[in-house]
Short mmCIF file of C-alpha atoms in Angstrom, two decimals:
data_model
loop_
_atom_site.label_atom_id
_atom_site.label_comp_id
_atom_site.label_asym_id
_atom_site.label_seq_id
_atom_site.Cartn_x
_atom_site.Cartn_y
_atom_site.Cartn_z
CA SER K 19 102.91 96.54 72.35
CA ILE K 20 100.22 95.94 74.91
CA ALA K 21 96.53 96.93 74.34
CA ARG K 22 93.29 96.45 76.23
CA SER K 23 89.71 97.12 74.90
CA HIS K 24 87.43 98.84 77.46
CA GLY K 25 84.03 100.44 77.57
CA ARG K 26 84.88 103.26 79.99
CA GLY K 27 85.36 106.13 77.69
CA LEU K 28 88.24 108.46 76.88
CA GLU K 29 88.44 110.24 80.13
CA ALA K 30 88.74 107.06 82.11
CA ALA K 31 91.29 105.71 79.86
CA ARG K 32 93.28 109.13 80.25
CA ALA K 33 93.06 108.88 83.95
CA GLU K 34 94.30 105.32 83.96
CA ALA K 35 97.18 106.16 81.82
CA GLU K 36 98.04 109.07 84.20
CA VAL K 37 98.08 106.71 87.12
CA LEU K 38 100.22 104.23 85.38
CA ALA K 39 102.57 106.96 84.14
CA GLU K 40 102.84 108.20 87.70
CA ASP K 41 103.74 104.75 89.01
CA LEU K 42 106.43 104.18 86.19
CA ALA K 43 107.86 107.73 86.95
CA GLU K 44 108.17 106.93 90.73
CA LYS K 45 109.56 103.45 90.23
CA PHE K 46 111.80 103.98 87.32
CA GLY K 47 112.52 107.72 87.25
CA MET K 48 110.65 108.52 83.99
CA LYS K 49 109.14 111.74 82.82
CA TYR K 50 106.03 112.02 81.01
CA ARG K 51 103.89 114.33 78.98
CA TRP K 52 100.64 114.40 76.93
CA SER K 53 100.71 114.94 73.30
CA GLY K 54 96.90 114.98 72.32
CA GLU K 55 95.48 111.57 73.44
CA THR K 56 98.96 110.03 73.74
CA LEU K 57 101.03 110.14 76.88
CA GLU K 58 104.76 109.96 76.05
CA PHE K 59 107.27 108.89 78.63
CA LYS K 60 111.01 108.69 78.63
CA GLY K 61 113.69 107.94 81.26
CA SER K 62 117.23 106.83 81.42
CA GLY K 63 116.10 103.16 81.03
CA ALA K 64 113.08 103.31 78.91
CA LYS K 65 110.77 105.21 76.63
CA GLY K 66 107.56 104.69 75.07
CA GLU K 67 103.81 105.95 74.84
CA MET K 68 100.36 105.06 75.70
CA HIS K 69 97.47 105.94 73.35
CA CYS K 70 94.12 106.49 74.82
CA ALA K 71 90.81 106.01 73.01
CA ALA K 72 87.28 105.85 74.06
CA ASP K 73 87.36 101.89 73.69
CA GLU K 74 91.01 100.98 73.90
CA ILE K 75 94.22 101.87 75.75
CA SER K 76 97.51 100.81 74.27
CA LEU K 77 101.09 100.98 75.41
CA TYR K 78 104.42 100.69 73.58
CA MET K 79 107.77 100.66 75.69
CA GLU K 80 111.42 100.30 74.64
CA LEU K 81 113.70 99.26 77.49
CA SER K 82 117.31 100.18 77.46
CA PHE K 83 120.07 97.37 78.05
CA VAL K 84 120.00 98.28 81.83
CA LEU K 85 116.29 97.70 82.30
CA ARG K 86 115.94 94.45 80.16
CA PRO K 87 116.68 92.19 83.11
CA PHE K 88 113.43 93.68 84.70
CA LYS K 89 111.36 93.47 81.45
CA THR K 90 109.08 90.54 82.82
CA ARG K 91 108.31 92.52 86.04
CA ILE K 92 107.57 95.72 84.24
CA GLU K 93 105.34 93.89 81.72
CA GLN K 94 103.54 92.02 84.44
CA GLU K 95 102.75 95.43 86.23
CA ILE K 96 101.60 96.96 83.05
CA HIS K 97 99.28 93.84 82.19
CA LYS K 98 98.04 94.08 85.79
CA TYR K 99 97.08 97.67 85.52
CA LEU K 100 95.34 97.45 82.14
CA ASP K 101 93.48 94.17 83.10
CA GLU K 102 92.26 95.82 86.18
CA PHE K 103 91.12 98.91 84.19
CA ALA K 104 89.43 96.99 81.51
CA SER K 105 87.50 94.91 83.88
CA LYS K 106 85.95 97.70 85.88
#
């Protein structure tokens, strides 16, 4: 689980989650949908969710055996996105 505090509000958190989900969908073939303030995503190699709040955005992801070799790369990308978002 990865989380970042921010002071940008709920709308900005949702927009950032959408950008990250679109990137994951493009790179790893995942589908995603919103359920309240939680963006759920699932693909052949991973599933998880991002929860958005006015002061925090958090992500939980489970990787399949196939994507585990890419775990570090995927985590690095997620950290990069969330760090950039939180610092704006």
